[in-house]
């Protein structure tokens, strides 16, 4: 089955800096890659997603890039703010199924 | 959290007791999912259902059971056979069409077994 590796497990940045979280996946047939933000004690919220026919997608300060050849995708957050502090999860859709495999998460801490 | 509700937010049970977690959605979504979240483990799939009266095991189904009698409801029972039931449980739903892959999550239920 699909395996998703996520790095780093923790990331500390200063307010205004950029943050990058990277994920790799194993199944070359995977075609959908969402990113979720989870605040403490709450359910994950979708922040951006990308399909395999697109190399990059942006939404204001957030962007995701996908390299199908290398089987990795990354989340980029620019001009970080303290409210960006949370746990971020990447995921990949399992080919042939309606399920997702999740990375183990990255705790992002943005210091004022 | 959209139109997905989970109740209660916190649940305490004694060891050896079965407990049922509620998940309801008003999004008219076909597919529903249950995940377990432990510190440092990410989200692991317990069960999922793509249509009413049908469901499939996920990666960690042992010690759990589900039912899908109504489109809007997908309750999860944590049985006494689950050896480490204390965890944060998340329910999700998905529209179900071939291009609608996005899963939307509820607020979660934190289960503590004493």
PDB file of C-alpha atoms in Angstrom:
ATOM      1  CA  UNK A   1       0.000   0.000   0.000  1.00  0.00           C
ATOM      2  CA  UNK A   2       0.845   3.685  -0.033  1.00  0.00           C
ATOM      3  CA  UNK A   3       3.474   5.022   2.363  1.00  0.00           C
ATOM      4  CA  UNK A   4       3.814   8.739   3.098  1.00  0.00           C
ATOM      5  CA  UNK A   5       6.849  10.184   4.843  1.00  0.00           C
ATOM      6  CA  UNK A   6       6.735  13.748   6.203  1.00  0.00           C
ATOM      7  CA  UNK A   7       9.610  15.982   7.334  1.00  0.00           C
ATOM      8  CA  UNK A   8      10.453  17.704   9.549  1.00  0.00           C
ATOM      9  CA  UNK A   9       8.464  16.545  12.567  1.00  0.00           C
ATOM     10  CA  UNK A  10       8.879  19.968  14.196  1.00  0.00           C
ATOM     11  CA  UNK A  11       9.676  23.346  12.670  1.00  0.00           C
ATOM     12  CA  UNK A  12      10.300  26.626  14.473  1.00  0.00           C
ATOM     13  CA  UNK A  13      10.427  29.912  12.554  1.00  0.00           C
ATOM     14  CA  UNK A  14      10.296  33.612  13.318  1.00  0.00           C
ATOM     15  CA  UNK A  15       7.239  35.602  12.330  1.00  0.00           C
ATOM     16  CA  UNK A  16       7.613  36.772   8.737  1.00  0.00           C
ATOM     17  CA  UNK A  17       9.897  33.921   7.703  1.00  0.00           C
ATOM     18  CA  UNK A  18       8.927  31.195   5.249  1.00  0.00           C
ATOM     19  CA  UNK A  19       8.229  27.591   6.254  1.00  0.00           C
ATOM     20  CA  UNK A  20       8.567  24.508   4.069  1.00  0.00           C
ATOM     21  CA  UNK A  21       7.248  21.034   4.881  1.00  0.00           C
ATOM     22  CA  UNK A  22       8.112  18.107   2.639  1.00  0.00           C
ATOM     23  CA  UNK A  23       6.425  14.786   1.963  1.00  0.00           C
ATOM     24  CA  UNK A  24       7.322  11.771  -0.133  1.00  0.00           C
ATOM     25  CA  UNK A  25       4.982   9.025  -1.307  1.00  0.00           C
ATOM     26  CA  UNK A  26       5.555   5.521  -2.606  1.00  0.00           C
ATOM     27  CA  UNK A  27       2.719   4.784  -5.051  1.00  0.00           C
ATOM     28  CA  UNK A  28       3.366   6.400  -8.409  1.00  0.00           C
ATOM     29  CA  UNK A  29      -0.353   5.987  -9.262  1.00  0.00           C
ATOM     30  CA  UNK A  30      -1.447   8.359  -6.474  1.00  0.00           C
ATOM     31  CA  UNK A  31      -3.146  11.375  -8.048  1.00  0.00           C
ATOM     32  CA  UNK A  32      -4.444  13.600  -5.227  1.00  0.00           C
ATOM     33  CA  UNK A  33      -2.470  15.258  -2.438  1.00  0.00           C
ATOM     34  CA  UNK A  34      -4.214  17.351   0.240  1.00  0.00           C
ATOM     35  CA  UNK A  35      -2.685  19.301   3.126  1.00  0.00           C
ATOM     36  CA  UNK A  36      -4.470  19.741   6.444  1.00  0.00           C
ATOM     37  CA  UNK A  37      -3.922  22.107   9.377  1.00  0.00           C
ATOM     38  CA  UNK A  38      -4.878  20.913  12.831  1.00  0.00           C
ATOM     39  CA  UNK A  39      -5.096  23.222  15.811  1.00  0.00           C
ATOM     40  CA  UNK A  40      -4.903  21.810  19.305  1.00  0.00           C
ATOM     41  CA  UNK A  41      -7.948  19.774  20.257  1.00  0.00           C
ATOM     42  CA  UNK A  42      -9.697  20.289  16.906  1.00  0.00           C
ATOM     43  CA  UNK A  43     -10.267  18.343  13.741  1.00  0.00           C
ATOM     44  CA  UNK A  44      -7.966  18.840  10.719  1.00  0.00           C
ATOM     45  CA  UNK A  45      -8.954  21.547   8.245  1.00  0.00           C
ATOM     46  CA  UNK A  46      -8.097  21.326   4.538  1.00  0.00           C
ATOM     47  CA  UNK A  47      -5.864  24.245   3.569  1.00  0.00           C
ATOM     48  CA  UNK A  48      -4.807  23.356   0.031  1.00  0.00           C
ATOM     49  CA  UNK A  49      -4.702  20.376  -2.289  1.00  0.00           C
ATOM     50  CA  UNK A  50      -3.162  19.459  -5.623  1.00  0.00           C
ATOM     51  CA  UNK A  51      -3.843  16.872  -8.301  1.00  0.00           C
ATOM     52  CA  UNK A  52      -1.196  15.016 -10.231  1.00  0.00           C
ATOM     53  CA  UNK A  53      -1.843  16.887 -13.466  1.00  0.00           C
ATOM     54  CA  UNK A  54      -0.647  20.150 -11.875  1.00  0.00           C
ATOM     55  CA  UNK A  55       2.866  21.047 -10.710  1.00  0.00           C
ATOM     56  CA  UNK A  56       2.079  23.953  -8.417  1.00  0.00           C
ATOM     57  CA  UNK A  57      -0.910  25.609  -6.773  1.00  0.00           C
ATOM     58  CA  UNK A  58      -1.086  28.831  -4.753  1.00  0.00           C
ATOM     59  CA  UNK A  59      -3.624  30.329  -2.395  1.00  0.00           C
ATOM     60  CA  UNK A  60      -2.476  33.646  -0.929  1.00  0.00           C
ATOM     61  CA  UNK A  61       0.443  32.834   1.431  1.00  0.00           C
ATOM     62  CA  UNK A  62       0.212  29.081   0.909  1.00  0.00           C
ATOM     63  CA  UNK A  63       1.533  27.077  -2.022  1.00  0.00           C
ATOM     64  CA  UNK A  64       2.007  23.413  -2.794  1.00  0.00           C
ATOM     65  CA  UNK A  65       4.440  21.951  -5.326  1.00  0.00           C
ATOM     66  CA  UNK A  66       4.396  18.439  -6.734  1.00  0.00           C
ATOM     67  CA  UNK A  67       7.219  16.507  -8.385  1.00  0.00           C
ATOM     68  CA  UNK A  68       5.684  13.325  -9.768  1.00  0.00           C
ATOM     69  CA  UNK A  69       8.982  11.965 -11.036  1.00  0.00           C
ATOM     70  CA  UNK A  70      10.582  12.167  -7.618  1.00  0.00           C
ATOM     71  CA  UNK A  71       7.282  11.366  -5.862  1.00  0.00           C
ATOM     72  CA  UNK A  72       7.439  14.248  -3.466  1.00  0.00           C
ATOM     73  CA  UNK A  73       5.320  17.281  -2.707  1.00  0.00           C
ATOM     74  CA  UNK A  74       5.874  20.268  -0.458  1.00  0.00           C
ATOM     75  CA  UNK A  75       3.897  22.902   1.424  1.00  0.00           C
ATOM     76  CA  UNK A  76       5.255  26.437   1.386  1.00  0.00           C
ATOM     77  CA  UNK A  77       3.983  29.100   3.775  1.00  0.00           C
ATOM     78  CA  UNK A  78       5.306  32.635   3.248  1.00  0.00           C
ATOM     79  CA  UNK A  79       5.207  35.572   5.665  1.00  0.00           C
ATOM     80  CA  UNK A  80       4.363  33.285   8.562  1.00  0.00           C
ATOM     81  CA  UNK A  81       2.200  34.592  11.392  1.00  0.00           C
ATOM     82  CA  UNK A  82       1.730  33.298  14.954  1.00  0.00           C
ATOM     83  CA  UNK A  83      -1.725  32.008  13.999  1.00  0.00           C
ATOM     84  CA  UNK A  84      -0.043  29.659  11.512  1.00  0.00           C
ATOM     85  CA  UNK A  85       1.233  27.692  14.517  1.00  0.00           C
ATOM     86  CA  UNK A  86      -0.401  24.251  14.337  1.00  0.00           C
ATOM     87  CA  UNK A  87       0.235  20.678  13.219  1.00  0.00           C
ATOM     88  CA  UNK A  88       0.242  20.190   9.457  1.00  0.00           C
ATOM     89  CA  UNK A  89      -0.479  16.863   7.765  1.00  0.00           C
ATOM     90  CA  UNK A  90       0.144  15.837   4.194  1.00  0.00           C
ATOM     91  CA  UNK A  91      -1.741  12.963   2.589  1.00  0.00           C
ATOM     92  CA  UNK A  92      -1.870  10.981  -0.631  1.00  0.00           C
ATOM     93  CA  UNK A  93      -4.893   9.301  -2.181  1.00  0.00           C
ATOM     94  CA  UNK A  94      -4.537   5.561  -2.434  1.00  0.00           C
ATOM     95  CA  UNK A  95      -4.886   4.517  -6.068  1.00  0.00           C
ATOM     96  CA  UNK A  96      -7.992   2.468  -6.723  1.00  0.00           C
ATOM     97  CA  UNK A  97      -9.504   3.379  -3.361  1.00  0.00           C
ATOM     98  CA  UNK A  98     -11.361   6.309  -1.850  1.00  0.00           C
ATOM     99  CA  UNK A  99      -8.958   6.482   1.069  1.00  0.00           C
ATOM    100  CA  UNK A 100      -6.026   8.689   2.048  1.00  0.00           C
ATOM    101  CA  UNK A 101      -2.705   7.795   3.651  1.00  0.00           C
ATOM    102  CA  UNK A 102      -1.430  10.509   5.981  1.00  0.00           C
ATOM    103  CA  UNK A 103       2.038  11.593   6.988  1.00  0.00           C
ATOM    104  CA  UNK A 104       2.789  11.726  10.694  1.00  0.00           C
ATOM    105  CA  UNK A 105       2.542  15.489  10.883  1.00  0.00           C
ATOM    106  CA  UNK A 106       4.736  18.551  11.360  1.00  0.00           C
ATOM    107  CA  UNK A 107       4.342  20.812  14.368  1.00  0.00           C
ATOM    108  CA  UNK A 108       4.962  24.380  13.170  1.00  0.00           C
ATOM    109  CA  UNK A 109       5.724  27.022  15.781  1.00  0.00           C
ATOM    110  CA  UNK A 110       5.847  30.652  14.661  1.00  0.00           C
ATOM    111  CA  UNK A 111       7.418  32.935  17.231  1.00  0.00           C
ATOM    112  CA  UNK A 112       6.486  36.649  17.338  1.00  0.00           C
TER     113      UNK A 112
ATOM    114  CA  UNK B   1     -15.626  21.567  10.735  1.00  0.00           C
ATOM    115  CA  UNK B   2     -18.357  22.081   8.143  1.00  0.00           C
ATOM    116  CA  UNK B   3     -21.518  20.067   8.617  1.00  0.00           C
ATOM    117  CA  UNK B   4     -19.943  17.193  10.503  1.00  0.00           C
ATOM    118  CA  UNK B   5     -20.714  16.774  14.184  1.00  0.00           C
ATOM    119  CA  UNK B   6     -19.171  14.386  16.649  1.00  0.00           C
ATOM    120  CA  UNK B   7     -20.431  13.824  20.137  1.00  0.00           C
ATOM    121  CA  UNK B   8     -19.465  13.916  22.852  1.00  0.00           C
ATOM    122  CA  UNK B   9     -16.257  15.977  22.748  1.00  0.00           C
ATOM    123  CA  UNK B  10     -14.847  14.104  25.754  1.00  0.00           C
ATOM    124  CA  UNK B  11     -15.787  10.570  26.786  1.00  0.00           C
ATOM    125  CA  UNK B  12     -14.645   8.532  29.760  1.00  0.00           C
ATOM    126  CA  UNK B  13     -15.242   4.820  30.130  1.00  0.00           C
ATOM    127  CA  UNK B  14     -14.112   2.045  32.410  1.00  0.00           C
ATOM    128  CA  UNK B  15     -11.903  -0.683  31.026  1.00  0.00           C
ATOM    129  CA  UNK B  16     -13.904  -3.581  29.614  1.00  0.00           C
ATOM    130  CA  UNK B  17     -16.908  -1.499  28.577  1.00  0.00           C
ATOM    131  CA  UNK B  18     -18.016  -0.978  24.987  1.00  0.00           C
ATOM    132  CA  UNK B  19     -18.563   2.626  23.962  1.00  0.00           C
ATOM    133  CA  UNK B  20     -20.169   4.150  20.860  1.00  0.00           C
ATOM    134  CA  UNK B  21     -18.975   7.398  19.290  1.00  0.00           C
ATOM    135  CA  UNK B  22     -21.414   9.411  17.231  1.00  0.00           C
ATOM    136  CA  UNK B  23     -20.749  10.987  13.830  1.00  0.00           C
ATOM    137  CA  UNK B  24     -23.416  12.860  11.881  1.00  0.00           C
ATOM    138  CA  UNK B  25     -23.125  14.893   8.660  1.00  0.00           C
ATOM    139  CA  UNK B  26     -25.601  17.114   6.844  1.00  0.00           C
ATOM    140  CA  UNK B  27     -23.458  17.590   3.735  1.00  0.00           C
ATOM    141  CA  UNK B  28     -25.258  14.844   1.778  1.00  0.00           C
ATOM    142  CA  UNK B  29     -21.903  13.115   1.397  1.00  0.00           C
ATOM    143  CA  UNK B  30     -21.843   9.491   0.310  1.00  0.00           C
ATOM    144  CA  UNK B  31     -18.600   8.390   1.963  1.00  0.00           C
ATOM    145  CA  UNK B  32     -17.685   8.509   5.653  1.00  0.00           C
ATOM    146  CA  UNK B  33     -14.532   7.578   7.522  1.00  0.00           C
ATOM    147  CA  UNK B  34     -13.242   6.947  11.047  1.00  0.00           C
ATOM    148  CA  UNK B  35      -9.661   7.683  12.035  1.00  0.00           C
ATOM    149  CA  UNK B  36      -7.703   7.261  15.219  1.00  0.00           C
ATOM    150  CA  UNK B  37      -5.055   9.807  16.185  1.00  0.00           C
ATOM    151  CA  UNK B  38      -2.289   9.152  18.702  1.00  0.00           C
ATOM    152  CA  UNK B  39       0.607  11.510  19.508  1.00  0.00           C
ATOM    153  CA  UNK B  40       3.281  11.231  16.824  1.00  0.00           C
ATOM    154  CA  UNK B  41       1.290   8.671  14.825  1.00  0.00           C
ATOM    155  CA  UNK B  42      -0.659  10.827  12.432  1.00  0.00           C
ATOM    156  CA  UNK B  43      -4.126   9.678  11.378  1.00  0.00           C
ATOM    157  CA  UNK B  44      -4.792   5.969  10.972  1.00  0.00           C
ATOM    158  CA  UNK B  45      -7.886   4.661   9.200  1.00  0.00           C
ATOM    159  CA  UNK B  46     -10.198   2.417  11.225  1.00  0.00           C
ATOM    160  CA  UNK B  47     -13.237   1.897   8.946  1.00  0.00           C
ATOM    161  CA  UNK B  48     -14.832   3.598   5.995  1.00  0.00           C
ATOM    162  CA  UNK B  49     -18.139   3.451   4.179  1.00  0.00           C
ATOM    163  CA  UNK B  50     -18.786   4.530   0.604  1.00  0.00           C
ATOM    164  CA  UNK B  51     -22.542   3.909   0.595  1.00  0.00           C
ATOM    165  CA  UNK B  52     -25.327   3.076   3.003  1.00  0.00           C
ATOM    166  CA  UNK B  53     -25.295  -0.494   4.354  1.00  0.00           C
ATOM    167  CA  UNK B  54     -21.722  -1.075   3.206  1.00  0.00           C
ATOM    168  CA  UNK B  55     -18.370  -0.519   4.921  1.00  0.00           C
ATOM    169  CA  UNK B  56     -14.764  -1.692   4.682  1.00  0.00           C
ATOM    170  CA  UNK B  57     -11.992  -2.237   7.210  1.00  0.00           C
ATOM    171  CA  UNK B  58      -9.144   0.209   7.315  1.00  0.00           C
ATOM    172  CA  UNK B  59      -5.625  -0.357   8.597  1.00  0.00           C
ATOM    173  CA  UNK B  60      -6.488  -0.784  12.292  1.00  0.00           C
ATOM    174  CA  UNK B  61     -10.035  -2.230  12.418  1.00  0.00           C
ATOM    175  CA  UNK B  62      -9.404  -4.814  15.150  1.00  0.00           C
ATOM    176  CA  UNK B  63     -11.443  -4.078  18.264  1.00  0.00           C
ATOM    177  CA  UNK B  64     -13.802  -1.679  16.482  1.00  0.00           C
ATOM    178  CA  UNK B  65     -17.166  -2.022  14.753  1.00  0.00           C
ATOM    179  CA  UNK B  66     -19.331   0.315  12.669  1.00  0.00           C
ATOM    180  CA  UNK B  67     -22.737   0.521  11.039  1.00  0.00           C
ATOM    181  CA  UNK B  68     -24.099   2.655   8.202  1.00  0.00           C
ATOM    182  CA  UNK B  69     -27.879   2.415   8.327  1.00  0.00           C
ATOM    183  CA  UNK B  70     -28.409   6.029   7.266  1.00  0.00           C
ATOM    184  CA  UNK B  71     -26.478   8.210   4.850  1.00  0.00           C
ATOM    185  CA  UNK B  72     -25.940  10.928   7.424  1.00  0.00           C
ATOM    186  CA  UNK B  73     -24.771   8.710  10.308  1.00  0.00           C
ATOM    187  CA  UNK B  74     -21.728   6.484  10.838  1.00  0.00           C
ATOM    188  CA  UNK B  75     -21.347   5.462  14.499  1.00  0.00           C
ATOM    189  CA  UNK B  76     -18.181   3.776  15.757  1.00  0.00           C
ATOM    190  CA  UNK B  77     -18.206   1.256  18.599  1.00  0.00           C
ATOM    191  CA  UNK B  78     -14.992   0.737  20.524  1.00  0.00           C
ATOM    192  CA  UNK B  79     -15.259  -2.727  21.976  1.00  0.00           C
ATOM    193  CA  UNK B  80     -13.554  -4.266  24.979  1.00  0.00           C
ATOM    194  CA  UNK B  81     -11.347  -6.185  22.526  1.00  0.00           C
ATOM    195  CA  UNK B  82      -9.495  -2.967  21.618  1.00  0.00           C
ATOM    196  CA  UNK B  83      -6.378  -3.151  23.757  1.00  0.00           C
ATOM    197  CA  UNK B  84      -5.437   0.542  23.784  1.00  0.00           C
ATOM    198  CA  UNK B  85      -8.649   2.506  23.197  1.00  0.00           C
ATOM    199  CA  UNK B  86      -7.553   5.807  24.721  1.00  0.00           C
ATOM    200  CA  UNK B  87      -7.087   8.166  21.753  1.00  0.00           C
ATOM    201  CA  UNK B  88      -8.534  11.065  19.775  1.00  0.00           C
ATOM    202  CA  UNK B  89     -11.123   9.801  17.265  1.00  0.00           C
ATOM    203  CA  UNK B  90     -11.912  11.714  14.091  1.00  0.00           C
ATOM    204  CA  UNK B  91     -14.783  11.251  11.680  1.00  0.00           C
ATOM    205  CA  UNK B  92     -14.637  12.530   8.098  1.00  0.00           C
ATOM    206  CA  UNK B  93     -16.873  12.575   5.043  1.00  0.00           C
ATOM    207  CA  UNK B  94     -16.391  12.934   1.294  1.00  0.00           C
ATOM    208  CA  UNK B  95     -18.826  13.828  -1.469  1.00  0.00           C
ATOM    209  CA  UNK B  96     -18.324  10.535  -3.199  1.00  0.00           C
ATOM    210  CA  UNK B  97     -18.154  11.540  -6.837  1.00  0.00           C
ATOM    211  CA  UNK B  98     -15.175  10.381  -8.866  1.00  0.00           C
ATOM    212  CA  UNK B  99     -13.440  13.750  -8.828  1.00  0.00           C
ATOM    213  CA  UNK B 100     -14.394  14.804  -5.313  1.00  0.00           C
ATOM    214  CA  UNK B 101     -11.512  13.376  -3.319  1.00  0.00           C
ATOM    215  CA  UNK B 102     -11.498  15.904  -0.482  1.00  0.00           C
ATOM    216  CA  UNK B 103     -12.295  14.606   2.980  1.00  0.00           C
ATOM    217  CA  UNK B 104     -13.772  16.988   5.537  1.00  0.00           C
ATOM    218  CA  UNK B 105     -13.268  16.307   9.229  1.00  0.00           C
ATOM    219  CA  UNK B 106     -15.417  16.684  12.299  1.00  0.00           C
ATOM    220  CA  UNK B 107     -14.170  18.201  15.587  1.00  0.00           C
ATOM    221  CA  UNK B 108     -13.210  14.848  17.121  1.00  0.00           C
ATOM    222  CA  UNK B 109     -13.986  12.895  20.288  1.00  0.00           C
ATOM    223  CA  UNK B 110     -11.319  12.311  22.912  1.00  0.00           C
ATOM    224  CA  UNK B 111     -11.890   8.914  24.524  1.00  0.00           C
ATOM    225  CA  UNK B 112     -10.200   8.069  27.794  1.00  0.00           C
ATOM    226  CA  UNK B 113     -10.490   4.576  29.200  1.00  0.00           C
ATOM    227  CA  UNK B 114      -9.797   4.403  32.906  1.00  0.00           C
TER     228      UNK B 114
END
